[in-house]
CSV table of C-alpha atoms and ligand atoms in Angstrom, one decimal:
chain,number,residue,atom,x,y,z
A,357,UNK,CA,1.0,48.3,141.2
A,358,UNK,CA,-1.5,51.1,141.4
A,359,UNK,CA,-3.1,49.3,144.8
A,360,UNK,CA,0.5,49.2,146.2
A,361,UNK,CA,2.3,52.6,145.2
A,362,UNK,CA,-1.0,54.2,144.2
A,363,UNK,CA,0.5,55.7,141.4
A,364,UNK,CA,-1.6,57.5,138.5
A,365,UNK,CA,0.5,56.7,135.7
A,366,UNK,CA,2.7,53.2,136.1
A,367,UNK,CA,5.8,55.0,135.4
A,368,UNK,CA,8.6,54.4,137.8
A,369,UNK,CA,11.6,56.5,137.1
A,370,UNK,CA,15.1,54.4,137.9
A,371,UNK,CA,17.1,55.4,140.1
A,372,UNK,CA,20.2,56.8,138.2
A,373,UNK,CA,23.2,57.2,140.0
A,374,UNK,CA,24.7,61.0,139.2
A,375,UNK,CA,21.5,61.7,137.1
A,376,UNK,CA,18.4,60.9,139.4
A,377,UNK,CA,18.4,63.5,142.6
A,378,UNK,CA,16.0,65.0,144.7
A,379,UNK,CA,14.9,67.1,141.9
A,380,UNK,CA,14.0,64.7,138.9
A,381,UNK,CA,12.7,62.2,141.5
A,382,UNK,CA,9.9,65.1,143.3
A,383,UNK,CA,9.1,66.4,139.8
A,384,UNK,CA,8.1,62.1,138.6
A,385,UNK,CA,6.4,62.0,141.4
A,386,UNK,CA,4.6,65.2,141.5
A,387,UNK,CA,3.6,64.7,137.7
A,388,UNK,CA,1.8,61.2,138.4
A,389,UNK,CA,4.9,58.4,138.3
A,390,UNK,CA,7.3,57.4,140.6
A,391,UNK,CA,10.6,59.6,141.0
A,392,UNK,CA,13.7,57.7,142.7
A,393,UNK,CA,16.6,59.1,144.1
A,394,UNK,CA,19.8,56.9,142.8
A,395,UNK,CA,22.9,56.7,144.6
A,396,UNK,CA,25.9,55.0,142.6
A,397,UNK,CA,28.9,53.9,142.3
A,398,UNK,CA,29.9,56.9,144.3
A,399,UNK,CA,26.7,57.2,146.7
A,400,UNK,CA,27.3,58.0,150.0
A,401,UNK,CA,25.3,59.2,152.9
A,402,UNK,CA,26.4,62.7,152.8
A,403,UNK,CA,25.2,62.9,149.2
A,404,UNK,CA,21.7,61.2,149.7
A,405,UNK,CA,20.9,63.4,152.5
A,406,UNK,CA,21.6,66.7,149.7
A,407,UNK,CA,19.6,65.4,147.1
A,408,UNK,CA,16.6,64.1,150.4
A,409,UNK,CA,16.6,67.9,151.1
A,410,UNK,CA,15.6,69.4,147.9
A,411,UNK,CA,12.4,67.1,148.1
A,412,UNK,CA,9.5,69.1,149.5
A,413,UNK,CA,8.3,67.7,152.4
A,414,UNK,CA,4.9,65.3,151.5
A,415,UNK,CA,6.3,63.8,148.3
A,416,UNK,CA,6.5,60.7,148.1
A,417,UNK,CA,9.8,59.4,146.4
A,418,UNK,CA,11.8,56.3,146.1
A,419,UNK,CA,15.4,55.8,146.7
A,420,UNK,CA,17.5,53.2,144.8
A,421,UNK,CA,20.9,52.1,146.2
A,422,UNK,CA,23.8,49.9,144.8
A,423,UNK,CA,24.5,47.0,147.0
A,424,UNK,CA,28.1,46.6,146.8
A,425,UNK,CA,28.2,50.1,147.7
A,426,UNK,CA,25.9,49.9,150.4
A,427,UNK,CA,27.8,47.5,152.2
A,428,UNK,CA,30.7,49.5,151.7
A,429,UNK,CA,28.7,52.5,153.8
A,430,UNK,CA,26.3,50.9,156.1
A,431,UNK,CA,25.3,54.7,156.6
A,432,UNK,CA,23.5,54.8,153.5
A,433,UNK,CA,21.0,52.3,154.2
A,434,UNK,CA,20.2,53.4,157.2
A,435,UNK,CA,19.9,56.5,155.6
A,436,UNK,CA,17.7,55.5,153.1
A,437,UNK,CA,15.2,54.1,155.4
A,438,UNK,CA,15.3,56.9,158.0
A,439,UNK,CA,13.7,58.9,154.8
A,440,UNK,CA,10.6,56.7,155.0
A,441,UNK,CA,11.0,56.4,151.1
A,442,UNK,CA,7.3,55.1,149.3
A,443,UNK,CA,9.9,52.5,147.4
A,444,UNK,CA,13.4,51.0,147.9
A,445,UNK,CA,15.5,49.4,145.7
A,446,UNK,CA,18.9,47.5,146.2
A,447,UNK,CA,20.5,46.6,143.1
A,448,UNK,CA,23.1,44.2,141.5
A,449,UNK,CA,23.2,42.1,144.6
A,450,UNK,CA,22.0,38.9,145.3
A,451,UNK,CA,22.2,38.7,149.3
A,452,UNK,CA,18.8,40.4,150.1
A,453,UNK,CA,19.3,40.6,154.1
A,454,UNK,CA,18.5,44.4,153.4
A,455,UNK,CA,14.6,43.8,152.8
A,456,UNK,CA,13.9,42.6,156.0
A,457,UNK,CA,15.1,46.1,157.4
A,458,UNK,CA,12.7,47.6,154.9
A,459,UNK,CA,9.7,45.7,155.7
A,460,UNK,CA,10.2,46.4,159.5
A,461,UNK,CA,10.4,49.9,158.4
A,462,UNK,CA,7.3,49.6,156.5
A,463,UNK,CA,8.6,50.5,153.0
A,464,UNK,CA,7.8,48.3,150.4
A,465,UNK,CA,11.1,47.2,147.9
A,466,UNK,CA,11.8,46.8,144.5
A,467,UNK,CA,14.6,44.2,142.8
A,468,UNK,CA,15.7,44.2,139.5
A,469,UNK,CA,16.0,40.8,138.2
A,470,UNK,CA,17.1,39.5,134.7
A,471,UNK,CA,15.8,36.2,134.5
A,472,UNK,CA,13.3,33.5,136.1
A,473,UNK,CA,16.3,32.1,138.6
A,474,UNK,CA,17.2,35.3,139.7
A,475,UNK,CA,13.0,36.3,140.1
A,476,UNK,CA,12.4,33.5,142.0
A,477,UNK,CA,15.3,34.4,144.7
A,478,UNK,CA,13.8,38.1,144.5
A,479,UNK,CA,10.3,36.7,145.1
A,480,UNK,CA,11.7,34.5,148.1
A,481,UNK,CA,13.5,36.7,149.7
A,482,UNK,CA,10.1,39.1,150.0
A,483,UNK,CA,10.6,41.5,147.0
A,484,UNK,CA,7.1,43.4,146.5
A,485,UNK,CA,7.8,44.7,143.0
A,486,UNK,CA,10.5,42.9,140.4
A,487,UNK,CA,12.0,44.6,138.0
A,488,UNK,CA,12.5,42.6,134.8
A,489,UNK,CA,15.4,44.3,133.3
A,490,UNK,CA,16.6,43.9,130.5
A,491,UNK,CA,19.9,43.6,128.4
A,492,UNK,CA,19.0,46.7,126.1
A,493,UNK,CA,18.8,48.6,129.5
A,494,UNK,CA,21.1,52.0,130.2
A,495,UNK,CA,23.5,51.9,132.9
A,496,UNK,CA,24.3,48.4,134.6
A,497,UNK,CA,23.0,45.3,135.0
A,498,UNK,CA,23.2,41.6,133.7
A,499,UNK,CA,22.9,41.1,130.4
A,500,UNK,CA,21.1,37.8,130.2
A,501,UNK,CA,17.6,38.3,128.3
A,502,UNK,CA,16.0,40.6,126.3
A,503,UNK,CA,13.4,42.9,127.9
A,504,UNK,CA,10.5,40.8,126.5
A,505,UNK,CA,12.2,37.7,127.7
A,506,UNK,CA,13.3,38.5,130.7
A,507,UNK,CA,9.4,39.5,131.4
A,508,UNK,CA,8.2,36.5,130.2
A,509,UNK,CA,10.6,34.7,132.3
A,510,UNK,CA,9.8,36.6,135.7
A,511,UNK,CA,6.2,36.9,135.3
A,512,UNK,CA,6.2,32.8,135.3
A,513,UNK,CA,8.4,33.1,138.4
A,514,UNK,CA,5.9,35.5,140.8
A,515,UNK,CA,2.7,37.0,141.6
A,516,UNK,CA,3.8,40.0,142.4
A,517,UNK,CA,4.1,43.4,140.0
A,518,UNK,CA,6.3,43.5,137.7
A,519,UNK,CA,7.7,46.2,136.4
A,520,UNK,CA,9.5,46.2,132.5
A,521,UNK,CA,12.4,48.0,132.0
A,522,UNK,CA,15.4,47.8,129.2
A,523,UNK,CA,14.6,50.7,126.4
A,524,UNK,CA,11.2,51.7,127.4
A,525,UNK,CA,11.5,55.4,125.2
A,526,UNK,CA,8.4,55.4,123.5
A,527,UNK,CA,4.0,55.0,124.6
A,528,UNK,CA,4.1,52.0,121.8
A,529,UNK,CA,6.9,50.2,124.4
A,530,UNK,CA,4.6,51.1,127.6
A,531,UNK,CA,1.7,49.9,125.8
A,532,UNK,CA,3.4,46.8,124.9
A,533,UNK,CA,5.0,46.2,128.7
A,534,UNK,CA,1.3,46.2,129.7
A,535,UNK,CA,0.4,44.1,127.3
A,536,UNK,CA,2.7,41.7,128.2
A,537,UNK,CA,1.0,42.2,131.9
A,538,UNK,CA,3.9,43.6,133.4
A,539,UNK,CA,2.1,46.3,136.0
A,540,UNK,CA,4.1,49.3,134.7
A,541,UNK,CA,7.6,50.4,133.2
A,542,UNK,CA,11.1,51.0,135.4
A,543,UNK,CA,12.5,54.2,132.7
A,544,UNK,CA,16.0,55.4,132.9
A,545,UNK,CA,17.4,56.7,129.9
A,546,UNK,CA,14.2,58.7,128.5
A,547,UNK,CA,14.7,60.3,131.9
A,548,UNK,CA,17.9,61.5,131.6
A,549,UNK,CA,18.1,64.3,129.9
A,550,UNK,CA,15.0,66.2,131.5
A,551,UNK,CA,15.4,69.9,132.6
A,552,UNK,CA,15.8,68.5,136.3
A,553,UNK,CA,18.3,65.8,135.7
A,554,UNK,CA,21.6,66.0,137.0
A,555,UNK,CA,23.4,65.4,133.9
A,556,UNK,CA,25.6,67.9,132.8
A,557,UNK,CA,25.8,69.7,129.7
A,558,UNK,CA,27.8,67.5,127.9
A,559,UNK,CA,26.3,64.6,129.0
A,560,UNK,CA,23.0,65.7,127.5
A,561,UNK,CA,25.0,66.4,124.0
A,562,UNK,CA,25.9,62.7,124.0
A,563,UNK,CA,22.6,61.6,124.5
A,564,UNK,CA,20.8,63.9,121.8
A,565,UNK,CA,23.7,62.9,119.0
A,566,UNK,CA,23.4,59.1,119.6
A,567,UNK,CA,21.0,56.1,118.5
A,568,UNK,CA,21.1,52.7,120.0
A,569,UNK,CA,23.5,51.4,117.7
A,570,UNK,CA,26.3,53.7,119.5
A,571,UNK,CA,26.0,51.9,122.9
A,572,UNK,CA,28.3,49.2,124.1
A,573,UNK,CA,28.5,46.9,127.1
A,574,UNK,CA,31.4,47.8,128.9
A,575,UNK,CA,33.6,47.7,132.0
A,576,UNK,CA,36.0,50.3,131.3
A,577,UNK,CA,34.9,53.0,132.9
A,578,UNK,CA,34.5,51.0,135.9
A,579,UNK,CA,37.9,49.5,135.7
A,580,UNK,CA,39.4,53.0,135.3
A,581,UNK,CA,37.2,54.8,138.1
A,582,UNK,CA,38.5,52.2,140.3
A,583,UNK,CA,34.7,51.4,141.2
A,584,UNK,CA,34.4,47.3,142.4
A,585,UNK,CA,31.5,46.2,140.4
A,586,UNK,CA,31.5,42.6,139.9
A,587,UNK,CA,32.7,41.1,136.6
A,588,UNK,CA,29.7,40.1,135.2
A,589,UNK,CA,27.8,43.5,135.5
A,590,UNK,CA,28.7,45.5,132.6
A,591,UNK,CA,27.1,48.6,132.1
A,592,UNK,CA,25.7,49.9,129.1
A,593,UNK,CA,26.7,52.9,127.7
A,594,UNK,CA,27.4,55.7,124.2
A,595,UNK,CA,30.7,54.6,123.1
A,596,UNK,CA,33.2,57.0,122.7
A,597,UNK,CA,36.8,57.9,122.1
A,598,UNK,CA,37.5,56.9,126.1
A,599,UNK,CA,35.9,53.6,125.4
A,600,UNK,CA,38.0,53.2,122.1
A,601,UNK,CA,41.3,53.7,123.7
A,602,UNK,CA,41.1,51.8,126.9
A,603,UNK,CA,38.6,49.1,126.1
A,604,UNK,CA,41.1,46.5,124.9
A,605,UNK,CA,43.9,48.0,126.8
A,606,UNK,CA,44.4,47.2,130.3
A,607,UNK,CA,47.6,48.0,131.3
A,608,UNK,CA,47.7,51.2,132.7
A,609,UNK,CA,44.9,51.6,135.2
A,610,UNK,CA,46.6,55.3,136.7
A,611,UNK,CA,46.9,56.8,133.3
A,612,UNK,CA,43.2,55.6,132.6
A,613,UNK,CA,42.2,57.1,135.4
A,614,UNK,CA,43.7,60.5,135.1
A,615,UNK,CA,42.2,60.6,131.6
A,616,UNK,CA,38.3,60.1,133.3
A,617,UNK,CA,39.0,62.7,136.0
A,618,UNK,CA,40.3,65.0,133.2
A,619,UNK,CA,37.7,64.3,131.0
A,620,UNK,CA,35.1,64.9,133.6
A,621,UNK,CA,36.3,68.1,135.1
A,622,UNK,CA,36.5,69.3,131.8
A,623,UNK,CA,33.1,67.8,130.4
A,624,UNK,CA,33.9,66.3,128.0
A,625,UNK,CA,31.4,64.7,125.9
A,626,UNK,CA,33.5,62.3,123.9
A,627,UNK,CA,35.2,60.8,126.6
A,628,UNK,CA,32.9,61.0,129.9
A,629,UNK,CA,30.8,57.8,130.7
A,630,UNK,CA,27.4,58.8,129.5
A,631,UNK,CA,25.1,55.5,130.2
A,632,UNK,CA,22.1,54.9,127.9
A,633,UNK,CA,19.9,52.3,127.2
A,634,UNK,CA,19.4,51.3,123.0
A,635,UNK,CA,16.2,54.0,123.0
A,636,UNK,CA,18.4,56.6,123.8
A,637,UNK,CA,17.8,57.6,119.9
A,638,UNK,CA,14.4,59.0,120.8
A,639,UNK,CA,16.2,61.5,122.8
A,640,UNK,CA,16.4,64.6,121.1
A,641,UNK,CA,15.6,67.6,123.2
A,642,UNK,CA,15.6,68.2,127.0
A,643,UNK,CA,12.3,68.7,128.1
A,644,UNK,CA,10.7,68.7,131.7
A,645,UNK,CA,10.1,65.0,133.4
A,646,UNK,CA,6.2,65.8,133.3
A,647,UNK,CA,6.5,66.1,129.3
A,648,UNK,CA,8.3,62.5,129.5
A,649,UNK,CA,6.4,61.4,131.6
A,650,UNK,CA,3.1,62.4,129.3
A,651,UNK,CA,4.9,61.0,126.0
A,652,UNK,CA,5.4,57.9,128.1
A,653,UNK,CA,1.7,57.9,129.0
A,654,UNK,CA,0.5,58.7,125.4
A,655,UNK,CA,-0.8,62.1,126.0
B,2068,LIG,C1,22.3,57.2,133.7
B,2068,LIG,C2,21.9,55.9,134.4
B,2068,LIG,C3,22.3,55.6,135.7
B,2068,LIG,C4,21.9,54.4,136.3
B,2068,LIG,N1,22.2,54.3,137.6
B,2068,LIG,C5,21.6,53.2,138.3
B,2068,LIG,C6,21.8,53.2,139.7
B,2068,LIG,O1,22.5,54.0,140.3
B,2068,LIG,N2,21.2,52.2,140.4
B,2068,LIG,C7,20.4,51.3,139.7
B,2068,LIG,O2,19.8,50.4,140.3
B,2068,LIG,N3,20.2,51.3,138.4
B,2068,LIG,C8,20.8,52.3,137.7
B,2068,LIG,N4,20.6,52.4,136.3
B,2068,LIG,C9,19.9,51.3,135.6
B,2068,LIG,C10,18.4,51.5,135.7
B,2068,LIG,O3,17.9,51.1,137.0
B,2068,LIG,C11,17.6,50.7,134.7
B,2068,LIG,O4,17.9,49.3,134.8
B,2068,LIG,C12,17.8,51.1,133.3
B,2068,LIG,O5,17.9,52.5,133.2
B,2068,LIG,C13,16.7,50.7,132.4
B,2068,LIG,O6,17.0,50.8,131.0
B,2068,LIG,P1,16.8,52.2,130.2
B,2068,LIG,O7,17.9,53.1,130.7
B,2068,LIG,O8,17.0,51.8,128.8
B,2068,LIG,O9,15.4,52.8,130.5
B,2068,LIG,C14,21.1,53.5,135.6
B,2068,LIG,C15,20.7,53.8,134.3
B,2068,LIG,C16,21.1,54.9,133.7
B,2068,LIG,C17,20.6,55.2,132.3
């Protein structure tokens, strides 16, 4: 890891759709990790290119992308490698036609992977760096193993770093990823709430009044933003009144959907879709991603 992204610290900062941008990714990097720009369920080129601008110029950064969006918007991959990021990552597909582009870019790539079937068809298809995610993980993904297992399980499948992700919040879970020879940690959640974050004010609320035991594994969100994430990627996030009332109802995708965009413009923090990972109860404060990043670290 350090030979390939000569990192100082083995910290790579997920890219987070709506949370990640230009500024939380420069200030990872800047402080010793590796900051990623994530575009989402509603990345597009346009939106990539305003958060690529607030980089300074010289930082090295990494840009994550979603693949069923990406195939949606060409644009954004091409995009994405015009940036010359130091990392890409495509995620929660399985057709990886897109890392041949990279590699004739010259940027390295990064796949998150839940299992030793799905590392082995990462490690095939050229992946430099795997990401074993997993199922405690913020946001979405498959939720097939535990983090530890799913580590176990990819490190038998490749040679190559791997990265362990799925509720890394605290020095004692970097310590133990390392341990475990992964060759450094893919963090969301204990990102999410830094000073340079995207997340709005009410997003942060959710994340400082919850504890692992509030997240849930849902579609709902999805189902009523109209996004097409395939049925067996759930995401992971604080349940809430929203969740409550349209989890187990599924009849009226228009009213659902009205309820989201009202609850968003508004802010409101018991109905938005706040994703977090089960260590989102070591949140408790916004603080700046070079504090996290130290915590993480063990300083
Ligand atoms: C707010 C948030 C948004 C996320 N958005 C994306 C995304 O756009 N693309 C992606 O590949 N992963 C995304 N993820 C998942 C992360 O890549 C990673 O798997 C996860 O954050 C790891 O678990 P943790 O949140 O417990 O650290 C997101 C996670 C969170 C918390």
């Amino acid at each position: 890891m350090e030979s390939l992204l000569g990192l100082k610290y083995p910290v790579v900062c997920a890219p987070m759709g709506g949370v990640a941008g230009g500024r939380l990714a420069a200030a990872v990097t800047r402080a010793g990790g590796l900051g990623m720009i994530g575009m989402g369920s509603a990345g597009s080129s346009s939106a990539l290119r305003r958060e690529l601008e607030i980089v300074p110029a010289g930082t090295g950064i990494g840009i994550g992308l979603v693949d069923w969006v990406m195939r949606r918007s060409p644009d954004l991959l091409e995009t994405a490698l015009a940036a010359k990021p130091k990392l890409l990552a495509v995620s929660f597909g399985d057709n990886y036609d897109w890392i041949e582009q990279a590699h004739a870019a010259g940027i390295p790539v990064a796949v998150q992977v839940h299992d030793a079937g799905s590392a082995e068809q990462a490690h095939d298809a050229g992946a430099d760096i795997l990401v074993a995610r997993g199922l405690e993980g913020g946001g979405h993904g498959r939720p097939v193993h535990q983090r530890q297992e799913a580590l176990r399980q990819t490190l038998t499948a490749t040679d190559r770093p791997v990265l362990a992700a799925g509720a890394i919040a605290t020095a004692a879970d970097v310590t133990d990823a390392l341990e475990a020879d992964a060759a450094g940690v893919w963090v969301g959640t204990a990102f999410s709430a830094c000073l340079e974050a995207l997340s709005s004010a009410a997003h942060r609320r959710a994340l400082f009044a919850a504890t692992g035991a509030d997240t849930v594994l849902t579609s709902t969100f999805d189902w009523a933003g109209g996004f097409s994430w395939p049925s067996d990627i759930p995401e992971r996030v604080i349940s809430n009144d929203f969740v409550a009332q349209w989890n187990t109802d599924h009849d009226d995708r228009s009213a659902a959907a009205e309820d989201l965009r009202r609850a968003v413009a508004a802010d409101n923090e018991s109905r938005i879709c706040v994703n977090a990972g089960t260590g989102v109860g070591h949140l408790t404060e916004a603080t700046s991603a070079a504090q996290v990043l130290m915590t993480l670290c063990g300083f």
